[in-house]
Tab-separated table of C-alpha atoms and ligand atoms in Angstrom:
chain	number	residue	atom	x	y	z
A	1	MET	CA	0.000	0.000	0.000
A	2	LYS	CA	1.207	3.486	-0.797
A	3	LYS	CA	2.778	5.251	2.173
A	4	THR	CA	3.256	8.962	2.655
A	5	LEU	CA	6.960	8.587	3.353
A	6	ALA	CA	9.596	5.954	2.669
A	7	VAL	CA	12.824	6.214	4.666
A	8	ILE	CA	15.579	4.451	2.732
A	9	VAL	CA	18.534	3.259	4.811
A	10	PRO	CA	21.526	1.521	3.171
A	11	THR	CA	23.269	-0.900	5.497
A	12	TYR	CA	26.469	-2.831	5.496
A	13	ASN	CA	27.344	-4.499	8.796
A	14	GLU	CA	25.180	-2.282	10.991
A	15	LYS	CA	23.619	-4.926	13.233
A	16	GLU	CA	24.437	-3.011	16.408
A	17	ASN	CA	22.818	0.209	15.200
A	18	VAL	CA	19.532	-0.710	13.557
A	19	SER	CA	17.286	-1.226	16.590
A	20	LEU	CA	18.157	2.117	18.179
A	21	LEU	CA	17.768	3.777	14.801
A	22	VAL	CA	14.312	2.306	14.211
A	23	GLU	CA	13.161	3.294	17.684
A	24	ARG	CA	14.323	6.884	17.259
A	25	VAL	CA	12.913	7.222	13.762
A	26	ALA	CA	9.561	6.013	15.106
A	27	ALA	CA	9.665	8.734	17.736
A	28	ALA	CA	10.547	11.419	15.185
A	29	LEU	CA	7.856	10.341	12.720
A	30	ALA	CA	5.094	9.485	15.211
A	31	LYS	CA	2.495	11.423	13.231
A	32	VAL	CA	3.551	10.222	9.770
A	33	ASP	CA	2.417	7.230	7.708
A	34	TYR	CA	5.892	5.948	6.896
A	35	GLU	CA	7.955	2.817	6.394
A	36	ILE	CA	11.677	2.220	6.704
A	37	LEU	CA	13.187	0.227	3.873
A	38	PHE	CA	16.664	-1.073	4.642
A	39	VAL	CA	18.797	-2.044	1.686
A	40	ASP	CA	21.394	-4.467	2.965
A	41	ASP	CA	24.276	-5.747	0.877
A	42	ASN	CA	24.340	-9.184	2.447
A	43	SER	CA	26.073	-8.078	5.669
A	44	ARG	CA	27.896	-10.905	7.420
A	45	ASP	CA	27.013	-9.685	10.906
A	46	GLY	CA	23.309	-10.573	10.700
A	47	THR	CA	21.959	-7.057	10.074
A	48	ALA	CA	19.022	-8.402	8.028
A	49	ASP	CA	17.941	-10.857	10.769
A	50	GLU	CA	18.022	-8.055	13.283
A	51	ILE	CA	15.794	-5.904	11.062
A	52	ASN	CA	13.356	-8.763	10.513
A	53	LYS	CA	12.952	-9.048	14.280
A	54	LEU	CA	12.079	-5.349	14.435
A	55	ALA	CA	9.409	-5.787	11.744
A	56	ALA	CA	7.047	-7.321	14.339
A	57	LYS	CA	6.814	-4.015	16.129
A	58	TYR	CA	7.708	-1.317	13.581
A	59	PRO	CA	6.877	-0.532	9.922
A	60	VAL	CA	10.221	-1.765	8.631
A	61	ARG	CA	11.380	-4.167	5.964
A	62	VAL	CA	14.696	-5.168	4.530
A	63	MET	CA	15.731	-5.964	1.014
A	64	VAL	CA	18.922	-7.992	0.803
A	65	ARG	CA	21.088	-7.696	-2.259
A	66	LYS	CA	23.315	-10.721	-2.784
A	67	ASP	CA	24.946	-9.780	-6.066
A	68	LYS	CA	25.705	-6.092	-5.608
A	69	ARG	CA	27.699	-3.753	-3.366
A	70	GLY	CA	27.620	-0.025	-3.097
A	71	LEU	CA	25.930	2.716	-1.141
A	72	ALA	CA	24.572	4.740	-4.067
A	73	SER	CA	23.165	1.768	-5.945
A	74	ALA	CA	21.625	0.456	-2.708
A	75	VAL	CA	19.807	3.770	-2.246
A	76	VAL	CA	18.561	3.739	-5.844
A	77	ASP	CA	17.321	0.157	-5.531
A	78	GLY	CA	15.529	1.165	-2.334
A	79	ILE	CA	13.847	4.086	-4.083
A	80	LYS	CA	12.702	1.741	-6.858
A	81	GLN	CA	11.414	-0.851	-4.390
A	82	SER	CA	9.304	1.611	-2.416
A	83	ASP	CA	6.172	3.552	-3.239
A	84	SER	CA	5.425	6.773	-1.422
A	85	GLU	CA	4.845	10.439	-2.002
A	86	PHE	CA	8.058	11.450	-0.216
A	87	VAL	CA	11.445	9.781	0.187
A	88	ILE	CA	14.087	10.410	2.846
A	89	VAL	CA	17.534	8.783	2.704
A	90	MET	CA	19.681	8.439	5.827
A	91	ASP	CA	22.597	6.415	7.188
A	92	ALA	CA	22.065	3.567	9.637
A	93	ASP	CA	24.840	4.385	12.086
A	94	LEU	CA	23.053	7.254	13.911
A	95	GLN	CA	25.473	9.831	12.557
A	96	HIS	CA	22.349	11.409	11.080
A	97	PRO	CA	20.363	12.111	14.259
A	98	PRO	CA	16.868	10.649	13.678
A	99	ALA	CA	15.227	13.602	15.447
A	100	VAL	CA	16.068	15.746	12.402
A	101	LEU	CA	13.531	13.758	10.401
A	102	THR	CA	10.733	15.796	12.031
A	103	PRO	CA	11.831	19.173	10.584
A	104	LEU	CA	13.043	17.497	7.399
A	105	PHE	CA	9.651	15.927	6.728
A	106	ALA	CA	7.915	19.203	7.615
A	107	ALA	CA	10.105	21.052	5.086
A	108	LEU	CA	9.174	18.505	2.397
A	109	GLN	CA	5.555	19.626	2.593
A	110	THR	CA	6.484	22.897	0.911
A	111	THR	CA	9.805	22.111	-0.794
A	112	ASP	CA	10.614	19.505	-3.463
A	113	PHE	CA	14.160	18.725	-2.314
A	114	VAL	CA	15.518	19.108	1.216
A	115	MET	CA	19.191	18.549	2.023
A	116	GLY	CA	20.164	17.680	5.563
A	117	SER	CA	22.989	20.136	6.103
A	118	ARG	CA	25.997	20.313	8.396
A	119	TYR	CA	26.995	23.698	7.046
A	120	ALA	CA	23.651	25.520	7.223
A	121	GLN	CA	22.991	27.844	10.163
A	122	GLY	CA	22.515	25.638	13.229
A	123	GLY	CA	24.266	22.581	11.778
A	124	SER	CA	27.757	21.260	12.455
A	125	PRO	CA	30.146	18.690	11.006
A	126	GLY	CA	30.843	17.450	14.534
A	127	ASP	CA	34.131	15.976	15.687
A	128	TRP	CA	36.124	14.769	12.751
A	129	THR	CA	39.752	13.974	12.220
A	130	LEU	CA	41.576	16.732	10.322
A	131	GLY	CA	42.082	14.418	7.337
A	132	ARG	CA	38.401	13.619	7.058
A	133	LYS	CA	37.519	17.300	7.405
A	134	ILE	CA	39.788	18.177	4.494
A	135	VAL	CA	38.376	15.399	2.325
A	136	SER	CA	34.842	16.572	3.045
A	137	PHE	CA	35.688	20.241	2.457
A	138	VAL	CA	37.306	19.547	-0.906
A	139	ALA	CA	34.505	17.180	-1.957
A	140	ASN	CA	31.960	19.840	-1.087
A	141	LEU	CA	33.855	22.585	-2.923
A	142	LEU	CA	34.242	20.518	-6.108
A	143	ALA	CA	30.462	20.318	-6.374
A	144	LEU	CA	29.830	24.031	-5.794
A	145	PRO	CA	28.891	24.977	-9.376
A	146	LEU	CA	26.499	22.023	-9.523
A	147	LEU	CA	24.439	23.112	-6.497
A	148	PRO	CA	25.399	26.703	-5.727
A	149	LYS	CA	22.475	27.350	-3.418
A	150	VAL	CA	23.123	24.392	-1.125
A	151	LYS	CA	25.863	24.628	1.500
A	152	ASP	CA	26.251	20.912	2.220
A	153	ARG	CA	26.412	19.201	-1.146
A	154	VAL	CA	27.846	15.873	0.001
A	155	SER	CA	25.473	15.013	2.809
A	156	GLY	CA	24.107	11.491	2.989
A	157	LEU	CA	20.897	12.769	4.588
A	158	PHE	CA	18.241	14.259	2.305
A	159	GLY	CA	14.626	14.022	1.230
A	160	PHE	CA	12.620	14.739	-1.902
A	161	ARG	CA	9.227	14.557	-3.534
A	162	ARG	CA	9.225	11.368	-5.596
A	163	ALA	CA	7.280	12.785	-8.546
A	164	ALA	CA	10.088	15.295	-9.232
A	165	LEU	CA	12.679	12.592	-9.902
A	166	ASP	CA	13.093	10.241	-12.849
A	167	VAL	CA	15.182	7.397	-11.374
A	168	THR	CA	16.339	6.236	-14.804
A	169	THR	CA	18.456	9.402	-15.106
A	170	LEU	CA	20.609	8.417	-12.112
A	171	SER	CA	23.989	6.752	-12.438
A	172	PRO	CA	24.634	5.405	-8.965
A	173	VAL	CA	28.390	5.072	-8.598
A	174	GLY	CA	30.180	5.672	-5.331
A	175	TRP	CA	28.565	7.405	-2.399
A	176	LYS	CA	27.266	10.852	-3.203
A	177	ILE	CA	23.797	9.812	-4.207
A	178	GLY	CA	22.301	12.887	-2.513
A	179	LEU	CA	24.236	15.142	-4.889
A	180	GLU	CA	23.215	12.961	-7.841
A	181	ILE	CA	19.531	13.115	-6.918
A	182	ALA	CA	19.706	16.854	-6.186
A	183	VAL	CA	21.309	17.637	-9.560
A	184	ARG	CA	19.344	15.255	-11.785
A	185	GLY	CA	15.851	15.793	-10.352
A	186	LYS	CA	13.545	18.524	-11.581
A	187	TYR	CA	12.763	20.429	-8.394
A	188	LYS	CA	10.974	23.736	-8.291
A	189	THR	CA	12.198	24.461	-4.771
A	190	MET	CA	15.173	23.360	-2.671
A	191	THR	CA	16.159	24.039	0.891
A	192	GLU	CA	18.404	22.820	3.717
A	193	VAL	CA	17.617	21.605	7.204
A	194	PRO	CA	20.534	21.785	9.650
A	195	TYR	CA	21.860	18.818	11.611
A	196	THR	CA	24.917	17.964	13.636
A	197	PHE	CA	26.896	15.010	12.337
A	198	SER	CA	27.192	12.802	15.416
A	199	PRO	CA	30.087	10.487	16.121
A	200	ARG	CA	29.475	6.981	14.793
A	201	ALA	CA	27.537	4.950	17.375
A	202	ARG	CA	29.101	1.551	16.654
A	203	GLY	CA	31.205	-0.109	13.956
A	204	ALA	CA	33.453	1.627	11.429
A	205	SER	CA	33.135	3.912	8.403
A	206	LYS	CA	33.392	2.213	5.012
A	207	LEU	CA	34.931	5.192	3.226
A	208	SER	CA	37.838	4.141	1.003
A	209	ARG	CA	40.130	5.473	-1.701
A	210	LYS	CA	38.046	3.745	-4.350
A	211	ILE	CA	34.986	5.692	-3.187
A	212	ILE	CA	36.900	8.962	-3.567
A	213	TRP	CA	37.939	8.050	-7.114
A	214	GLN	CA	34.334	7.166	-7.974
A	215	TYR	CA	33.331	10.613	-6.747
A	216	VAL	CA	35.618	12.217	-9.329
A	217	GLN	CA	33.975	10.149	-12.075
A	218	GLN	CA	30.562	11.135	-10.787
A	219	LEU	CA	31.512	14.829	-10.844
A	220	VAL	CA	32.624	14.596	-14.482
A	221	ASN	CA	29.289	13.023	-15.413
A	222	LEU	CA	27.263	15.585	-13.492
A	223	TYR	CA	29.140	18.549	-14.940
A	224	LEU	CA	28.677	17.191	-18.463
A	225	ALA	CA	24.978	16.642	-17.784
A	226	LYS	CA	24.419	20.046	-16.269
A	227	TYR	CA	26.571	22.073	-18.625
A	228	GLN	CA	25.754	20.709	-22.064
A	229	ILE	CA	28.095	23.256	-23.633
A	230	LEU	CA	31.034	21.229	-22.229
A	231	ASN	CA	29.961	18.212	-24.312
A	232	PHE	CA	29.613	20.473	-27.334
A	233	MET	CA	33.123	21.819	-26.692
A	234	ILE	CA	34.659	18.352	-26.452
A	235	VAL	CA	32.913	17.342	-29.675
A	236	GLY	CA	34.160	20.537	-31.317
A	237	GLY	CA	37.710	19.785	-30.162
A	238	LEU	CA	37.582	16.213	-31.448
A	239	GLY	CA	36.127	17.428	-34.745
A	240	PHE	CA	39.007	19.855	-35.075
A	241	ILE	CA	41.534	17.035	-34.613
A	242	VAL	CA	39.713	14.875	-37.177
A	243	ASN	CA	39.695	17.770	-39.620
A	244	ILE	CA	43.428	18.458	-39.308
A	245	LEU	CA	44.400	14.778	-39.507
A	246	ILE	CA	42.388	14.221	-42.684
A	247	LEU	CA	43.643	17.438	-44.255
A	248	ASN	CA	47.198	16.408	-43.521
A	249	ALA	CA	46.629	12.925	-44.941
A	250	LEU	CA	45.010	14.230	-48.137
A	251	ILE	CA	47.838	16.631	-48.779
A	252	LYS	CA	50.531	14.051	-48.055
A	253	TRP	CA	48.877	11.135	-49.853
A	254	PRO	CA	46.554	12.584	-52.477
A	255	PRO	CA	44.084	10.056	-53.982
A	256	ALA	CA	44.863	11.300	-57.528
A	257	PRO	CA	47.849	13.178	-58.925
A	258	TRP	CA	45.839	16.295	-59.895
A	259	PHE	CA	44.282	16.485	-56.457
A	260	THR	CA	46.785	18.462	-54.497
A	261	VAL	CA	49.658	19.181	-56.779
A	262	LYS	CA	50.601	22.824	-56.780
A	263	GLY	CA	49.793	24.477	-60.051
A	264	SER	CA	47.352	21.870	-61.328
A	265	PHE	CA	43.583	22.076	-60.801
A	266	LEU	CA	43.167	24.839	-58.204
A	267	GLY	CA	46.626	26.283	-58.753
A	268	THR	CA	48.225	27.927	-55.745
A	269	GLU	CA	44.981	27.384	-53.779
A	270	TYR	CA	45.565	23.622	-54.068
A	271	TYR	CA	44.783	23.152	-50.353
A	272	LEU	CA	41.174	24.344	-50.665
A	273	LEU	CA	39.644	21.130	-52.016
A	274	PRO	CA	41.262	18.901	-49.353
A	275	PHE	CA	40.212	21.412	-46.716
A	276	PHE	CA	36.658	21.377	-48.005
A	277	LEU	CA	36.578	17.557	-47.835
A	278	SER	CA	38.191	17.287	-44.404
A	279	SER	CA	35.783	19.916	-43.078
A	280	LEU	CA	32.868	17.967	-44.509
A	281	VAL	CA	34.002	14.807	-42.725
A	282	ALA	CA	34.520	16.771	-39.496
A	283	ILE	CA	31.031	18.259	-39.737
A	284	ILE	CA	29.453	14.826	-40.231
A	285	PHE	CA	31.541	13.482	-37.350
A	286	ASN	CA	30.475	16.355	-35.077
A	287	TYR	CA	26.861	16.058	-36.088
A	288	LEU	CA	26.746	12.372	-35.182
A	289	LEU	CA	28.564	12.854	-31.874
A	290	ASN	CA	26.286	15.725	-30.917
A	291	LYS	CA	23.220	13.772	-31.956
A	292	TYR	CA	24.089	10.675	-29.925
A	293	TRP	CA	25.958	12.288	-27.037
A	294	THR	CA	25.541	16.038	-26.455
A	295	PHE	CA	21.839	16.033	-27.285
A	296	LYS	CA	21.092	12.479	-26.213
A	297	GLY	CA	17.510	12.324	-24.997
A	298	TRP	CA	16.593	15.452	-26.954
A	299	THR	CA	14.377	15.369	-30.020
A	300	GLU	CA	15.885	16.246	-33.359
A	301	LYS	CA	13.779	18.691	-35.332
A	302	LYS	CA	12.531	17.894	-38.808
A	303	LEU	CA	15.427	17.751	-41.294
A	304	GLY	CA	17.786	18.085	-38.333
A	305	GLY	CA	20.773	16.763	-40.305
A	306	LEU	CA	20.266	19.336	-43.042
A	307	ARG	CA	19.733	22.092	-40.493
A	308	TYR	CA	23.030	21.120	-38.855
A	309	PHE	CA	24.888	21.355	-42.174
A	310	VAL	CA	23.367	24.731	-42.965
A	311	MET	CA	24.270	25.906	-39.472
A	312	ALA	CA	27.846	24.612	-39.741
A	313	GLY	CA	28.329	26.189	-43.188
A	314	ALA	CA	26.830	29.526	-42.260
A	315	THR	CA	28.798	29.763	-39.057
A	316	LEU	CA	32.007	28.916	-40.903
A	317	LEU	CA	31.417	32.038	-43.020
A	318	LEU	CA	30.603	33.980	-39.884
A	319	ASP	CA	33.838	32.694	-38.395
A	320	MET	CA	35.871	34.053	-41.294
A	321	LEU	CA	33.965	37.332	-41.224
A	322	ALA	CA	34.660	37.754	-37.508
A	323	LEU	CA	38.337	36.926	-38.029
A	324	TRP	CA	38.608	39.483	-40.808
A	325	ALA	CA	36.786	42.147	-38.742
A	326	PHE	CA	38.959	41.562	-35.674
A	327	VAL	CA	42.166	41.871	-37.691
A	328	ARG	CA	41.040	44.747	-39.856
A	329	PHE	CA	39.161	46.936	-37.405
A	330	GLY	CA	40.196	45.607	-34.028
A	331	LYS	CA	43.903	45.621	-34.949
A	332	ILE	CA	44.245	42.244	-33.259
A	333	PRO	CA	47.004	39.975	-34.627
A	334	PRO	CA	45.605	37.080	-36.722
A	335	VAL	CA	46.258	34.221	-34.290
A	336	PRO	CA	44.567	35.675	-31.194
A	337	ALA	CA	41.891	37.083	-33.502
A	338	ALA	CA	41.237	33.598	-34.860
A	339	ALA	CA	41.033	32.219	-31.331
A	340	LEU	CA	38.529	34.907	-30.375
A	341	ALA	CA	36.505	34.324	-33.534
A	342	ILE	CA	36.419	30.564	-32.931
A	343	LEU	CA	35.226	31.047	-29.367
A	344	LEU	CA	32.565	33.561	-30.313
A	345	VAL	CA	31.224	31.517	-33.201
A	346	PHE	CA	31.393	28.423	-31.068
A	347	ILE	CA	28.860	29.876	-28.644
A	348	VAL	CA	26.629	31.011	-31.521
A	349	ARG	CA	26.823	27.489	-32.952
A	350	PHE	CA	25.891	25.953	-29.650
A	351	LEU	CA	22.900	28.248	-29.262
A	352	ILE	CA	21.686	27.525	-32.795
A	353	ALA	CA	22.060	23.756	-32.278
A	354	ARG	CA	20.059	24.001	-29.061
A	355	LYS	CA	17.275	26.087	-30.531
A	356	TRP	CA	17.095	25.149	-34.151
A	357	VAL	CA	18.445	21.600	-34.605
A	358	TRP	CA	17.440	19.864	-31.371
A	359	ALA	CA	14.768	20.493	-28.759
A	360	GLU	CA	14.457	19.365	-25.177
A	361	ASN	CA	11.610	16.960	-24.529
B	1	LIG	N1	23.910	-1.288	1.249
B	1	LIG	C1	25.110	-0.730	1.456
B	1	LIG	N2	26.165	-1.093	0.653
B	1	LIG	N3	25.274	0.178	2.430
B	1	LIG	C2	26.491	0.722	2.617
B	1	LIG	C3	27.618	0.394	1.835
B	1	LIG	C4	27.425	-0.581	0.792
B	1	LIG	O1	28.330	-0.931	0.057
B	1	LIG	N4	28.686	1.107	2.283
B	1	LIG	C5	28.240	1.853	3.319
B	1	LIG	N5	26.921	1.606	3.529
B	1	LIG	C6	26.028	2.215	4.525
B	1	LIG	C7	26.525	2.129	5.937
B	1	LIG	O2	26.112	0.937	6.555
B	1	LIG	C8	25.868	3.372	6.561
B	1	LIG	O3	24.535	3.129	6.920
B	1	LIG	C9	25.899	4.365	5.436
B	1	LIG	O4	25.927	3.598	4.222
B	1	LIG	C10	27.083	5.332	5.483
B	1	LIG	O5	28.292	4.615	5.578
B	1	LIG	P1	29.475	5.052	6.572
B	1	LIG	O6	30.562	4.072	6.373
B	1	LIG	O7	28.949	5.272	7.954
B	1	LIG	O8	29.867	6.439	5.899
B	1	LIG	P2	30.509	7.752	6.564
B	1	LIG	O9	29.926	8.031	7.897
B	1	LIG	O10	31.978	7.659	6.463
B	1	LIG	O11	29.996	8.885	5.531
B	1	LIG	C11	28.611	9.199	5.465
B	1	LIG	O12	28.320	10.497	5.849
B	1	LIG	C12	28.868	11.522	5.034
B	1	LIG	C13	28.395	12.853	5.540
B	1	LIG	O13	26.984	12.913	5.594
B	1	LIG	C14	28.079	9.003	4.055
B	1	LIG	O14	26.653	9.163	4.057
B	1	LIG	C15	28.683	9.993	3.104
B	1	LIG	O15	28.109	9.850	1.798
B	1	LIG	C16	28.416	11.374	3.592
B	1	LIG	O16	29.101	12.318	2.800
B	2	LIG	MN1	28.753	6.964	9.058
């Protein structure tokens, strides 16, 4: 039956913590129709058995994953396996004080995404070793442009309105699933609720070097998803390399003697035909990469391919015009002028592709 709230708790060897957690969550959510769904990765300490005992008295259940490991993917599986209007995710080890669920749930009534925050007014990161503080500070800073309005971007405690999130957009690697859900969901409103990160009740943290490396991968994916222009830039850069390599090859190894020999065919402008061909290949290459990568999930407008070619051709002329204008009237030397022209036209190109070739669904 559909609940108002599902509390998702990933567990790995948390047998000693779950009963106190369940008791305190029950106290914090006394007025709410909720369930706790534990997602356990086959802990060897009997966490799942302990939870099953609690199910006699509390609205809790456990899903045990035998073939998978990982905090983020456990949270996502828990979200998929539950059905409720609201979702809250928290750790099992009581470092997220259960009492904070009362204000967090209250905030969810008016806000689509609520981050539990150690850095908001009234919150605190608690007693941490200096090393762990630095790791957390840097991790938080690296995500700043992704969630500028949130102070604690790497918290493991958060809640959201389920309807605002499409779970299929998530790529659950590593730990920072709160950041992933905050960035990929479509929320109209976002806020933070302060909490103090308590010392771990029992057991040990599972943070490792591998988790940190996975965070870097996650950041790359999130930045590319949020700032589509970065994808477009990478495609543009690759297209440039393709263009130059082909041009070089055609001039070095022409397919026919008349093709690039100085004096024959196009005379001293012998390089124009190879350049035209290499540019054509680069444009096709860029079009395909943009279609299947940059604008993946977007709809291509009618005659999108043709539109792209018209856009690429027209902007190439614009590029040359800008270069000429910068040199002639701006008195800028040709090389920096070309760089400026490329950058300027690049942004125009991106905007045209976004408005005229593809459209967001
Ligand atoms: N299912 C599952 N699978 N659960 C896991 C796994 C796993 O592979 N690894 C860890 N967990 C569970 C733990 O049992 C605990 O409930 C929770 O995820 C957090 O793990 P800890 O090992 O206690 O992490 P931490 O305290 O070092 O860091 C936590 O707090 C930080 C600050 O809020 C995490 O939530 C971080 O993501 C967060 O930044
Ligand atoms: Mn912990």
